[in-house]
Amino acid sequence: MKFGKRLKQQIEESLPAWRDKFLSYKELKKLVRQISSAESCVEYGKADAEAEFVHLLNNEIDKFNVFFMEQEEDFIIRHKELQQRIKRVIETWGPNGTKPSEAEYKDEMAKIRKDIVNFHGEMVLLVNYSNINYTGLAKILKKYDKRTGGLLRLPFIQKVLQQPFFITDLVSKLVKECENTIDEVFPVEQEDEEEIVKEQREAITIAGKGIFRNTVAALLSMQEIRRGSSTYGHFSLPPMDLPDSDLIHSFQLNSPIPIV
Amino acid sequence: MEARPALSIQRSGASQLSSLGVSGGLSSSLSIPSTHLEGTYQKLPDIQQVPSERELTTRPQAHATRVPTNNGVVGHIFSSSSGFSSDLHYSSVLPNEKHSRNSPFISQSLADTASLPLSQSSSSLLPQPTIPSCCNKENSGSWCTDPDFLDFPVSTPVQSGQVENIQRSEDFSKQNDWQEWADQLITCDDALTSNWNELLVDNVTNLEPKMACQVAKPCTTMPAQNQQLPSPSVESLRVVNPSSSANNAPAKPRMRWTPELHEAFVEAVNQLGGSERATPKGVLKLMKVDGLTIYHVKSHLQKYRTARYRPESSEGSSEKKLTSMEEISSLDLKTGMGITEALRLQMEVQKRLHEQLEIQRNLQLRIEEQGRYLQMMFEKQKSGLDKLKVSSSNPENPAATSDATKEAPTKSELESSQRDHLDSGTGTVNNAKSMLERSSREMGGEDMATEAGDLEKTKARVSETSPEQAAKRSRIEE
């Protein structure tokens, strides 16, 4: 049940548009329980039950694929647009631009920085989405095999590994490119005291807050999920190495759900 | 109607092959899918002999010119079913009742790869009699294609080249051939099942899950998954990908865009005078990418326009709505830092998450790789055991037999454990792994033992550092 709870937490913390795109872990677990208890039922033989189960899993996979690829497409577009935007700002208001203006430049750059960081965050969350759904699938399959004595897990998971939603290479690449861009765009150390104070007073529309929360939740969830469990085995992931874990824990603010 | 059983078989077969580009046609007429099936079925044996992906992917290129002409023919079929085919992608609310009937074939095929006897997959075709009732009950046509549309591409690695062949062989008059095919299916042709099995086993790397251009996807993960296909072909394959989507594209195809494709798109748009003035048709023509449909371009153009003209809102749109309450609480944390610092912090956390995700993913891949490898060893051991039994009864080579007898206990141990535990899934692998390690060492085959040891070492390393790191001071705190 631990994973189910973790998943639910993450879903709740996630961006609203994403919430119904996650794995229906609970429902599938129920189905597995049903199948294993109804094994003796003649009418719904084992092959049929397995077929139904596989069918549902495939529906889920399809859901992931569609969502993932849609998001990915958006990211590709936005990534390019960000690059263009940066170029435009530099060329217009930069020191060597057509109408150099330090104020404008700083202003625009600040906006860009915020947008890049949020963009980066969203992409990472998509990778997380992919991963958590994969983990859920792997767990459900393991449960199924355990309960019904089936041999579904191994071949099915091989298939899952080939699915578009699991192949996150492109998004990861975009993430890295974003990180490079950020290094260029972030001022090395230009913030002087008064500026910091001024910025504090401005409405810190940290639109990224939602993303930030989600990210923190995701990280901590991951850590929790991978803590050694009773069913730890050869196919389980080892405990996570998360430096600054305490700091990250402290980011959980006013969370209604005790994350323990 | 005596045609009914044949109809149902055909529909089930057709639905299984629906991903190959026939999904739209089923509800409209019989003749169309029949020839598609016939074309496909005939092609299957051909595909068998073309294992290399490179060869396969050149097929789309070879047949690319055919695509436009076929699309015209195919288009009208699909348009009639555009309504339901949209369900294929976007509805998770499918009529639930009898979907599973078709999947026995698929799940049995899956089971095949897990080394169950072939006969099982043959027999799974027979339970089809239940399908006719389903077929007739729900005549919408959508249910037929839905489960298998989803199942089929996912479970059977149909090549994009294969899709091409189907498109080419559209010949609406070969009904008798279809009959033959149906008969063969009913009689559980061994060749067919072995073909399927081969397809499943050999071509795992070439899965074409959706109509999405997936040919390159397995390629990109090649290095990670130790596949034997060359990665230099990735870039060209990515561009070739779109060609596969066109052939099996109904009204709402699922295509996977790449940055390169997008650049070509942007270029075309700019040539046409910008995103507002460019039309999907114009862009499509300019891009000259095989397999790209106007639908793809249209939706992409829409996204592009949104992204351009509302850059901030489109990027932050979802989160902005939910953060007004959280802003206040966030100030507690981020007061004392400038925005830039806050952003830096956010960035660090995000980077951290991404790092961990990559590590986790690699581990997951390796774990499954191990599992697959062990499975393979199982089967090798098993066949090795059988051979051993044969050879030990003919002591022609004294040296060999003495070795054999020495190792026989270990191997028979293994065999019995296999028999006992074959049904217990993962547990087997754990037991067998240690046994295999022992036996492989004895036989001098160190590779597997080291493989197993390797993964354990990696796992240990990852978990070891955790307690130390947790105590480390954050480098973000300054």
XYZ file of C-alpha atoms in Angstrom:
738
model
C 0.000 0.000 0.000
C 2.935 2.238 0.441
C 3.450 2.778 -3.222
C -0.220 3.421 -3.717
C -0.138 6.123 -1.098
C 2.983 7.676 -2.540
C 1.502 7.684 -5.977
C -1.643 9.305 -4.709
C 0.369 12.001 -3.002
C 2.311 12.742 -6.096
C -0.814 12.910 -8.147
C -2.327 15.351 -5.735
C 0.735 17.542 -5.855
C 0.968 17.382 -9.582
C -0.206 19.896 -12.109
C -3.969 19.714 -12.462
C -3.891 18.833 -16.110
C -1.849 15.781 -15.302
C -3.845 14.323 -12.540
C -5.906 11.877 -14.479
C -3.023 10.706 -16.600
C -1.332 8.612 -14.018
C -1.547 4.892 -13.510
C -4.753 3.646 -11.972
C -2.779 1.668 -9.498
C -5.505 1.122 -6.973
C -7.985 -0.138 -9.501
C -5.511 -2.514 -10.998
C -4.600 -3.822 -7.599
C -8.253 -4.466 -6.916
C -8.496 -6.347 -10.145
C -5.536 -8.496 -9.267
C -7.118 -9.338 -5.971
C -10.361 -10.171 -7.719
C -8.628 -12.359 -10.192
C -6.712 -14.270 -7.613
C -9.730 -14.886 -5.464
C -11.977 -15.797 -8.348
C -9.476 -18.229 -9.747
C -11.743 -21.171 -9.163
C -14.575 -19.515 -10.986
C -15.126 -21.542 -14.091
C -16.913 -18.963 -16.109
C -14.122 -16.489 -16.037
C -11.197 -18.727 -16.667
C -7.623 -17.819 -16.032
C -6.819 -17.016 -19.608
C -9.721 -14.637 -19.821
C -8.856 -12.949 -16.602
C -5.332 -12.493 -17.742
C -6.542 -11.184 -21.051
C -8.716 -8.645 -19.341
C -5.858 -7.614 -17.142
C -3.521 -7.256 -20.067
C -6.120 -5.280 -21.888
C -6.446 -2.809 -19.057
C -2.729 -2.497 -18.767
C -2.514 -1.763 -22.430
C -5.115 0.925 -22.044
C -3.019 2.499 -19.355
C 0.074 2.294 -21.476
C -1.746 3.899 -24.312
C -2.859 6.684 -22.032
C 0.718 7.288 -20.962
C 1.996 7.250 -24.481
C -0.514 9.727 -25.749
C 0.001 12.133 -22.897
C 3.728 11.805 -22.904
C 4.145 12.416 -26.592
C 1.795 15.345 -26.510
C 3.789 16.962 -23.728
C 7.000 16.145 -25.461
C 5.841 17.878 -28.587
C 4.943 20.934 -26.559
C 8.328 20.908 -24.948
C 10.093 20.766 -28.256
C 8.223 23.798 -29.434
C 8.682 25.751 -26.243
C 12.346 24.920 -26.072
C 12.946 26.356 -29.482
C 10.869 29.382 -28.650
C 12.833 30.059 -25.527
C 16.053 29.984 -27.456
C 14.631 32.416 -29.965
C 13.381 34.659 -27.245
C 16.748 34.831 -25.555
C 18.374 35.633 -28.822
C 15.861 38.361 -29.500
C 16.339 39.955 -26.123
C 20.072 39.928 -26.436
C 19.928 41.312 -29.914
C 17.482 44.041 -29.077
C 18.265 45.217 -25.600
C 21.644 43.731 -25.055
C 24.816 45.799 -24.917
C 25.498 45.190 -28.601
C 21.887 45.190 -29.624
C 19.853 47.439 -31.822
C 18.425 49.410 -28.910
C 20.574 48.653 -25.940
C 18.835 49.252 -22.676
C 20.080 47.830 -19.460
C 16.784 48.146 -17.689
C 14.819 46.426 -20.363
C 17.459 43.798 -20.730
C 17.457 42.996 -17.067
C 13.735 42.976 -16.971
C 13.345 40.647 -19.873
C 16.124 38.431 -18.694
C 14.491 38.076 -15.328
C 11.320 36.908 -16.987
C 13.227 34.538 -19.175
C 15.048 33.098 -16.228
C 11.842 32.389 -14.444
C 10.372 30.809 -17.512
C 13.381 28.661 -18.151
C 13.444 27.349 -14.632
C 9.773 26.507 -14.766
C 10.159 24.959 -18.140
C 13.017 22.876 -16.861
C 10.903 21.859 -13.929
C 8.007 20.780 -16.061
C 10.212 18.635 -18.208
C 11.752 16.969 -15.220
C 8.292 16.313 -13.911
C 7.406 14.640 -17.145
C 10.374 12.348 -16.780
C 9.206 11.684 -13.272
C 5.745 10.958 -14.594
C 7.182 8.407 -16.933
C 9.201 6.805 -14.215
C 6.532 6.584 -11.605
C 4.118 5.019 -14.023
C 6.714 2.507 -15.037
C 7.391 1.675 -11.424
C 3.691 1.241 -10.832
C 3.373 -1.085 -13.779
C 6.318 -3.141 -12.635
C 4.802 -3.456 -9.188
C 1.388 -4.401 -10.442
C 2.854 -7.040 -12.664
C 4.862 -8.425 -9.812
C 1.714 -8.597 -7.709
C -0.123 -10.306 -10.492
C 2.486 -12.976 -10.918
C 2.711 -13.495 -7.231
C -1.020 -13.826 -6.740
C -1.918 -15.846 -9.746
C 1.252 -17.751 -10.313
C 1.394 -16.310 -13.763
C 4.418 -15.545 -15.865
C 3.188 -12.265 -17.152
C 5.731 -9.947 -15.668
C 8.923 -10.616 -17.498
C 7.732 -10.514 -21.096
C 5.272 -7.742 -20.450
C 7.791 -5.489 -18.815
C 10.113 -5.995 -21.747
C 7.391 -4.641 -23.897
C 6.862 -1.687 -21.606
C 10.523 -0.811 -21.839
C 10.022 -0.178 -25.523
C 7.104 2.127 -25.118
C 7.431 5.757 -26.114
C 6.507 7.003 -22.679
C 9.391 5.126 -21.149
C 11.922 6.294 -23.665
C 12.597 9.673 -22.184
C 15.866 10.345 -23.947
C 14.656 13.346 -25.846
C 13.141 15.076 -22.846
C 16.277 14.414 -20.836
C 18.305 15.936 -23.585
C 16.138 19.032 -23.558
C 16.536 19.219 -19.810
C 20.293 19.214 -20.127
C 20.192 21.827 -22.825
C 18.040 23.935 -20.565
C 20.578 23.620 -17.820
C 23.264 24.854 -20.155
C 21.157 27.760 -21.259
C 20.473 28.685 -17.670
C 24.143 28.848 -16.897
C 24.508 31.388 -19.634
C 21.466 33.366 -18.730
C 21.837 33.542 -15.000
C 23.943 36.417 -13.802
C 27.111 35.244 -12.196
C 26.866 37.569 -9.273
C 25.288 40.820 -10.069
C 22.688 41.015 -7.412
C 23.614 43.718 -5.014
C 21.925 44.299 -1.729
C 19.311 46.815 -2.711
C 18.241 44.802 -5.631
C 17.643 41.793 -3.494
C 15.524 43.760 -1.102
C 13.574 45.260 -3.932
C 12.878 41.888 -5.398
C 11.706 40.557 -2.118
C 9.132 43.229 -1.859
C 7.799 42.610 -5.289
C 5.078 40.104 -5.516
C 7.047 36.992 -5.793
C 4.799 35.394 -8.278
C 6.580 32.223 -8.037
C 4.403 30.633 -10.604
C 6.861 27.883 -10.364
C 5.693 27.168 -6.876
C 3.385 24.464 -8.058
C 6.214 22.917 -9.957
C 8.517 23.338 -7.023
C 6.184 21.565 -4.677
C 5.654 18.834 -7.144
C 9.364 18.385 -7.595
C 10.013 18.187 -3.906
C 7.203 15.728 -3.464
C 8.513 13.640 -6.302
C 12.010 13.495 -4.916
C 10.910 12.527 -1.477
C 8.459 10.003 -2.790
C 11.169 8.367 -4.736
C 13.308 8.125 -1.671
C 10.510 6.602 0.325
C 9.543 4.112 -2.297
C 13.037 2.841 -2.510
C 13.538 2.370 1.150
C 14.048 -1.317 1.793
C 10.784 -3.136 2.092
C 9.680 -6.580 3.098
C 9.459 -7.653 -0.504
C 12.873 -6.444 -1.418
C 14.392 -8.754 -3.937
C 16.595 -9.021 -6.946
C 14.244 -6.983 -9.033
C 13.970 -4.186 -6.539
C 15.758 -0.910 -6.718
C 18.316 -0.184 -4.043
C 17.790 2.628 -1.559
C 18.251 6.037 -3.050
C 21.252 8.194 -2.574
C 19.775 11.605 -1.974
C 22.170 14.233 -0.713
C 20.624 17.208 1.056
C 17.684 15.079 1.905
C 17.043 17.047 5.061
C 17.016 20.313 3.237
C 14.573 18.987 0.748
C 12.371 17.731 3.541
C 12.274 21.243 4.870
C 10.785 22.486 1.642
C 7.542 20.786 2.389
C 5.481 23.674 3.558
C 2.124 23.450 5.207
C 1.526 20.180 3.593
C -1.894 18.841 4.537
C -0.676 15.341 3.944
C 1.936 14.233 6.405
C 4.667 12.854 4.258
C 6.280 10.286 6.425
C -25.640 -16.746 -41.940
C -22.941 -19.176 -42.553
C -20.663 -16.331 -43.176
C -20.793 -15.402 -39.537
C -17.994 -17.551 -38.134
C -15.786 -16.537 -40.955
C -16.734 -12.958 -40.359
C -15.819 -13.094 -36.747
C -12.495 -14.663 -37.394
C -11.806 -12.143 -39.989
C -12.760 -9.333 -37.708
C -10.658 -10.600 -34.894
C -7.791 -11.131 -37.211
C -8.361 -7.832 -38.810
C -8.475 -6.051 -35.531
C -5.254 -7.606 -34.562
C -3.686 -6.248 -37.630
C -5.501 -2.992 -37.394
C -2.454 -1.117 -36.375
C -1.052 -1.918 -39.721
C -3.267 0.651 -41.193
C -6.579 -0.956 -41.489
C -8.280 0.237 -38.380
C -10.600 2.560 -40.124
C -11.964 0.131 -42.592
C -13.483 -2.511 -40.437
C -16.775 -0.960 -39.733
C -17.435 -0.024 -43.279
C -16.904 -3.080 -45.373
C -15.664 -6.586 -45.388
C -13.793 -6.586 -48.596
C -11.328 -3.985 -47.650
C -9.960 -5.513 -44.489
C -9.911 -8.906 -46.051
C -7.436 -7.902 -48.623
C -5.411 -6.037 -46.116
C -5.225 -9.141 -44.055
C -4.381 -11.220 -46.989
C -1.672 -8.840 -47.980
C -0.328 -8.728 -44.487
C -0.442 -12.392 -43.924
C 1.393 -13.128 -47.043
C 3.979 -10.667 -46.096
C 4.610 -12.067 -42.693
C 6.851 -14.872 -43.828
C 8.789 -12.365 -45.818
C 9.398 -10.196 -42.862
C 10.748 -13.136 -40.970
C 13.678 -13.297 -43.217
C 14.550 -9.703 -42.846
C 15.693 -9.448 -39.270
C 17.885 -6.457 -39.572
C 16.185 -3.235 -38.804
C 18.243 -1.334 -41.269
C 16.843 -3.316 -44.097
C 13.384 -2.864 -42.828
C 13.621 0.806 -42.429
C 14.885 1.204 -45.914
C 11.633 -0.252 -47.036
C 9.652 2.790 -46.112
C 12.008 4.836 -48.145
C 11.700 2.520 -51.058
C 7.973 2.628 -50.945
C 7.651 6.181 -49.966
C 6.433 7.279 -53.317
C 3.497 4.989 -53.040
C 2.233 6.647 -49.973
C 0.513 9.614 -51.498
C -1.462 7.526 -53.915
C -2.514 5.090 -51.288
C -3.488 7.744 -48.878
C -6.058 8.958 -51.244
C -7.646 5.579 -51.422
C -7.261 4.842 -47.809
C -8.332 8.248 -46.726
C -11.947 7.890 -47.541
C -12.184 4.689 -45.646
C -10.713 6.187 -42.602
C -12.771 9.276 -42.686
C -15.902 7.297 -42.139
C -14.510 5.900 -39.007
C -12.773 8.964 -37.797
C -15.339 9.246 -35.105
C -14.563 6.017 -33.466
C -10.913 5.993 -34.188
C -10.577 9.072 -32.105
C -11.653 6.862 -29.292
C -8.689 4.719 -29.900
C -6.414 7.311 -28.565
C -8.346 9.371 -26.167
C -10.918 7.324 -24.453
C -10.102 5.200 -21.571
C -13.762 4.473 -21.340
C -14.108 1.686 -23.780
C -16.970 -0.735 -23.738
C -15.598 -3.126 -21.290
C -17.571 -6.241 -21.608
C -15.905 -8.485 -24.049
C -12.727 -6.790 -24.992
C -10.673 -9.413 -23.410
C -11.808 -12.031 -25.852
C -9.468 -10.901 -28.472
C -6.528 -10.498 -26.245
C -6.128 -14.163 -25.437
C -4.331 -14.367 -28.668
C -2.030 -11.592 -27.716
C -1.456 -12.628 -24.168
C -0.845 -16.134 -25.278
C 1.657 -14.852 -27.707
C 3.297 -13.013 -24.911
C 3.314 -16.199 -22.952
C 5.019 -17.811 -25.875
C 8.023 -15.723 -25.414
C 8.115 -16.915 -21.873
C 8.770 -20.334 -23.307
C 5.424 -21.966 -22.999
C 4.852 -24.590 -25.660
C 3.768 -23.340 -29.007
C 0.670 -25.438 -28.983
C -0.799 -23.198 -26.375
C -0.810 -20.265 -28.663
C -2.440 -22.351 -31.328
C -5.149 -23.448 -29.031
C -5.818 -19.893 -28.029
C -7.116 -19.267 -31.486
C -9.819 -21.836 -30.959
C -11.576 -20.156 -28.065
C -12.410 -17.513 -30.603
C -15.932 -18.908 -30.916
C -16.827 -16.622 -28.074
C -15.892 -13.689 -30.185
C -18.679 -14.034 -32.731
C -21.155 -13.335 -30.017
C -19.244 -10.300 -28.978
C -18.884 -9.120 -32.471
C -22.530 -9.304 -33.084
C -23.560 -7.773 -29.860
C -21.532 -4.683 -30.241
C -21.654 -3.822 -33.806
C -20.218 -0.409 -33.451
C -17.010 -1.789 -34.768
C -15.061 0.264 -32.366
C -14.658 -2.389 -29.731
C -13.202 -4.768 -32.193
C -10.357 -2.621 -33.097
C -9.837 -0.952 -29.802
C -8.356 -3.689 -27.681
C -6.285 -5.087 -30.389
C -5.355 -1.841 -31.771
C -3.838 -1.273 -28.442
C -2.697 -4.766 -27.840
C -1.395 -5.607 -31.163
C 1.109 -2.938 -31.860
C 2.337 -3.229 -28.357
C 2.743 -6.921 -28.269
C 3.742 -7.765 -31.747
C 6.637 -5.969 -33.261
C 5.313 -5.270 -36.672
C 7.763 -3.563 -38.874
C 7.021 -0.319 -40.533
C 8.125 -2.006 -43.695
C 5.371 -4.449 -43.193
C 2.920 -1.636 -43.015
C 4.145 -0.401 -46.302
C 3.500 -3.739 -47.858
C -0.040 -3.751 -46.727
C -0.668 -0.400 -48.188
C 0.787 -1.512 -51.422
C -1.174 -4.648 -51.632
C -4.535 -3.036 -51.318
C -6.491 -4.981 -53.783
C -10.111 -4.993 -53.131
C -11.044 -8.052 -55.012
C -9.195 -10.940 -53.487
C -11.881 -12.403 -51.307
C -10.972 -16.011 -51.933
C -7.493 -15.496 -50.613
C -8.986 -14.156 -47.472
C -10.942 -17.341 -47.093
C -7.768 -19.325 -47.328
C -6.161 -17.186 -44.722
C -9.125 -17.544 -42.408
C -9.033 -21.277 -42.829
C -5.399 -21.363 -42.032
C -6.001 -19.354 -38.935
C -8.710 -21.693 -37.799
C -6.657 -24.770 -38.332
C -3.859 -23.256 -36.298
C -1.221 -23.470 -38.843
C 2.014 -24.239 -37.101
C 3.931 -22.102 -39.444
C 1.815 -19.172 -38.431
C 2.318 -19.641 -34.756
C 5.992 -20.150 -35.156
C 6.059 -17.045 -37.265
C 4.355 -15.098 -34.540
C 6.683 -16.508 -32.005
C 9.679 -15.594 -34.019
C 8.332 -12.149 -34.555
C 7.867 -11.705 -30.877
C 11.188 -13.065 -29.836
C 13.514 -11.886 -32.532
C 12.144 -8.520 -33.181
C 11.685 -7.160 -29.729
C 13.914 -4.350 -30.716
C 11.643 -3.388 -33.503
C 8.422 -2.865 -31.663
C 6.122 -0.406 -33.296
C 3.827 0.246 -30.394
C 1.606 2.889 -31.815
C 1.251 4.460 -35.102
C 3.784 6.818 -33.699
C 7.023 6.827 -35.545
C 8.709 4.422 -33.319
C 11.176 2.797 -35.592
C 13.966 4.924 -34.354
C 13.009 4.744 -30.747
C 14.390 1.301 -30.069
C 17.434 2.448 -31.931
C 18.022 5.341 -29.636
C 17.926 3.105 -26.643
C 20.165 0.631 -28.308
C 23.304 1.466 -26.416
C 21.488 1.430 -23.147
C 19.888 -1.879 -23.791
C 22.772 -3.624 -25.442
C 20.898 -4.207 -28.606
C 22.898 -5.102 -31.586
C 21.565 -2.511 -33.985
C 23.780 0.362 -35.042
C 23.129 3.758 -33.558
C 24.535 5.919 -36.350
C 21.361 5.269 -38.211
C 19.348 7.008 -35.524
C 19.301 10.416 -37.056
C 18.188 9.270 -40.452
C 15.709 6.919 -38.902
C 14.158 9.700 -36.974
C 13.348 11.458 -40.158
C 12.236 8.281 -41.802
C 9.919 7.662 -38.924
C 7.143 9.853 -40.157
C 6.777 7.638 -43.156
C 5.601 4.806 -41.016
C 2.969 6.874 -39.349
C 1.332 7.837 -42.588
C 0.761 4.309 -43.640
C -1.014 3.252 -40.538
C -2.545 6.605 -39.805
C -6.247 6.908 -39.329
C -7.809 10.270 -38.690
C -5.958 10.824 -35.415
C -2.470 9.420 -35.618
C -0.006 9.645 -32.848
C 3.264 10.993 -34.040
C 6.433 11.584 -32.186
C 8.038 14.868 -33.055
C 11.716 15.510 -32.860
C 13.673 18.732 -32.691
C 14.969 18.171 -36.205
C 11.481 17.752 -37.557
C 10.414 20.823 -35.707
C 13.230 22.822 -37.211
C 12.154 21.776 -40.650
C 8.666 22.808 -39.683
C 9.773 26.220 -38.484
C 11.748 26.766 -41.614
C 8.790 25.942 -43.760
C 6.574 28.241 -41.734
C 9.028 31.067 -42.026
C 9.244 30.577 -45.727
C 5.533 30.923 -45.916
C 5.551 34.180 -44.083
C 5.190 33.313 -40.426
C 2.951 31.241 -38.250
C -0.132 33.326 -38.858
C 0.073 33.246 -42.603
C 1.277 29.717 -43.080
C -1.296 27.086 -43.854
C -1.004 23.444 -42.895
C -1.177 22.414 -46.493
C 1.571 24.768 -47.511
C 3.787 23.698 -44.676
C 3.191 20.071 -45.448
C 4.207 20.598 -49.032
C 7.288 22.546 -48.160
C 8.488 20.142 -45.552
C 8.442 17.243 -47.937
C 8.670 14.734 -45.157
C 7.334 11.366 -46.074
C 4.590 10.171 -43.894
C 3.741 13.506 -42.411
C 0.046 14.098 -42.724
C -1.785 17.329 -42.812
C -3.329 16.432 -39.528
C 0.059 16.263 -37.871
C 0.994 19.598 -39.290
C -2.258 21.200 -38.346
C -2.084 20.282 -34.722
C 1.549 21.149 -34.516
C 0.918 24.517 -36.106
C -1.754 25.212 -33.562
C 0.595 24.452 -30.723
C 3.248 26.540 -32.349
C 1.002 29.536 -32.659
C -0.033 29.290 -29.049
C 3.542 29.085 -27.922
C 4.603 32.072 -29.951
C 1.995 34.557 -29.099
C 1.522 33.840 -25.480
C 4.979 32.792 -24.414
C 4.620 33.410 -20.705
C 1.129 32.206 -20.218
C 1.619 29.098 -22.249
C 4.620 28.124 -20.251
C 3.330 28.869 -16.844
C -0.322 28.373 -17.572
C -1.159 25.364 -15.517
C 0.710 26.256 -12.408
C -0.197 29.886 -12.261
C -3.755 29.021 -11.541
C -3.065 27.033 -8.478
C -0.389 29.018 -6.784
C -2.110 32.066 -5.327
C -2.576 30.393 -1.948
C 0.773 28.809 -2.064
C 2.495 32.047 -2.812
C 1.954 33.156 0.727
C 3.447 30.055 2.190
C 6.241 30.189 -0.292
C 7.205 33.608 0.929
C 8.020 32.062 4.273
C 10.668 30.043 2.604
C 11.860 32.403 0.038
C 11.909 35.600 2.028
C 15.484 36.327 2.660
C 16.389 35.331 -0.829
C 16.093 37.282 -3.980
C 14.104 35.903 -6.809
C 17.229 34.797 -8.479
C 18.263 32.873 -5.437
C 14.870 31.312 -5.187
C 15.092 30.317 -8.790
C 18.498 28.883 -8.247
C 17.203 26.815 -5.422
C 14.315 25.568 -7.454
C 16.715 24.755 -10.203
C 18.917 22.754 -7.913
C 16.059 20.679 -6.631
C 14.901 20.042 -10.143
C 18.340 19.036 -11.236
C 18.547 16.713 -8.324
C 15.297 15.055 -9.223
C 16.367 14.635 -12.780
C 19.637 13.093 -11.741
C 17.898 10.618 -9.531
C 15.417 9.779 -12.220
C 18.161 8.990 -14.651
C 19.925 6.788 -12.162
C 16.709 5.035 -11.348
C 15.869 4.475 -14.953
C 19.235 2.975 -15.712
C 18.912 0.671 -12.777
C 15.506 -0.409 -13.916
C 16.799 -1.139 -17.367
C 19.651 -3.170 -16.029
C 17.444 -5.112 -13.716
C 15.163 -6.136 -16.502
C 18.084 -6.911 -18.698
C 19.337 -9.235 -16.037
C 15.967 -10.851 -15.839
C 15.899 -11.416 -19.539
C 19.383 -12.767 -19.527
C 18.609 -15.189 -16.766
C 15.525 -16.325 -18.570
C 17.658 -17.034 -21.566
C 20.085 -18.972 -19.463
C 17.214 -20.987 -18.091
C 16.251 -22.049 -21.495
C 19.772 -22.759 -22.518
C 20.281 -24.821 -19.428
C 17.152 -26.699 -20.110
C 18.087 -27.541 -23.636
C 21.596 -28.257 -22.489
C 20.241 -30.706 -19.969
C 18.290 -32.534 -22.601
C 21.304 -32.765 -24.799
C 23.319 -33.965 -21.892
C 20.878 -36.754 -21.237
C 21.250 -37.873 -24.792
C 25.007 -37.719 -24.800
C 25.501 -39.351 -21.415
C 23.666 -42.402 -22.652
C 26.272 -42.789 -25.415
C 29.644 -42.718 -23.743
C 31.703 -42.220 -26.860
C 33.768 -39.536 -25.292
C 34.910 -40.600 -21.847
C 36.193 -37.180 -20.929
C 32.928 -35.538 -21.743
C 30.902 -37.999 -19.744
C 33.034 -37.701 -16.673
C 32.533 -33.959 -16.791
C 28.888 -34.501 -17.456
C 28.410 -36.724 -14.469
C 30.190 -34.249 -12.302
C 27.882 -31.468 -13.353
C 24.790 -33.554 -13.666
C 23.828 -33.162 -10.025
C 23.933 -29.406 -10.333
C 21.992 -29.424 -13.517
C 19.387 -31.856 -12.310
C 19.093 -29.676 -9.261
C 18.402 -26.828 -11.564
C 15.910 -28.768 -13.579
C 13.948 -29.844 -10.574
C 13.948 -26.358 -9.245
C 12.700 -25.248 -12.609
C 9.851 -27.682 -12.492
C 8.935 -26.794 -8.968
C 9.185 -23.106 -9.302
C 8.303 -22.459 -12.874
C 5.021 -20.999 -11.847
C 6.156 -18.823 -9.058
C 7.446 -15.981 -11.127
C 10.057 -13.802 -9.642
C 10.934 -16.129 -6.818
C 12.239 -18.573 -9.328
C 14.655 -16.139 -10.722
C 16.134 -15.494 -7.324
C 16.683 -19.157 -6.578
C 17.745 -19.981 -10.053
C 20.143 -17.130 -10.156
C 22.177 -18.466 -7.298
C 22.028 -21.924 -8.762
C 23.029 -20.716 -12.150
C 25.870 -18.814 -10.654
C 27.129 -21.959 -9.031
C 26.703 -24.129 -12.062
C 28.131 -21.601 -14.439
C 31.184 -21.212 -12.301
C 31.677 -24.923 -12.251
C 31.426 -25.047 -15.962
C 33.956 -22.333 -16.190
C 31.464 -19.835 -17.528
C 32.319 -16.893 -15.423
C 30.395 -14.350 -17.430
C 27.018 -14.852 -15.937
C 28.260 -14.978 -12.418
C 30.078 -11.730 -12.887
C 27.028 -10.185 -14.506
C 24.957 -11.043 -11.520
C 27.644 -9.851 -9.195
C 28.005 -6.648 -11.144
C 24.468 -5.569 -10.645
C 24.615 -6.332 -6.962
C 27.743 -4.231 -6.671
C 26.049 -1.323 -8.385
C 23.116 -1.605 -6.059
C 25.373 -1.761 -3.045
C 27.322 1.261 -4.137
C 24.206 3.309 -4.556
C 22.848 2.490 -1.146
C 26.148 2.725 0.681
C 26.726 6.385 0.138
C 23.269 7.385 1.221
C 23.727 7.604 4.982
C 26.953 9.556 4.593
C 25.484 12.014 2.191
C 22.470 12.690 4.284
C 24.668 14.208 6.920
C 26.479 16.439 4.499
C 25.727 20.146 4.620
C 23.854 21.566 1.756
C 25.950 23.424 -0.722
C 23.025 25.566 -1.574
C 22.926 27.076 1.865
C 25.417 29.844 1.841
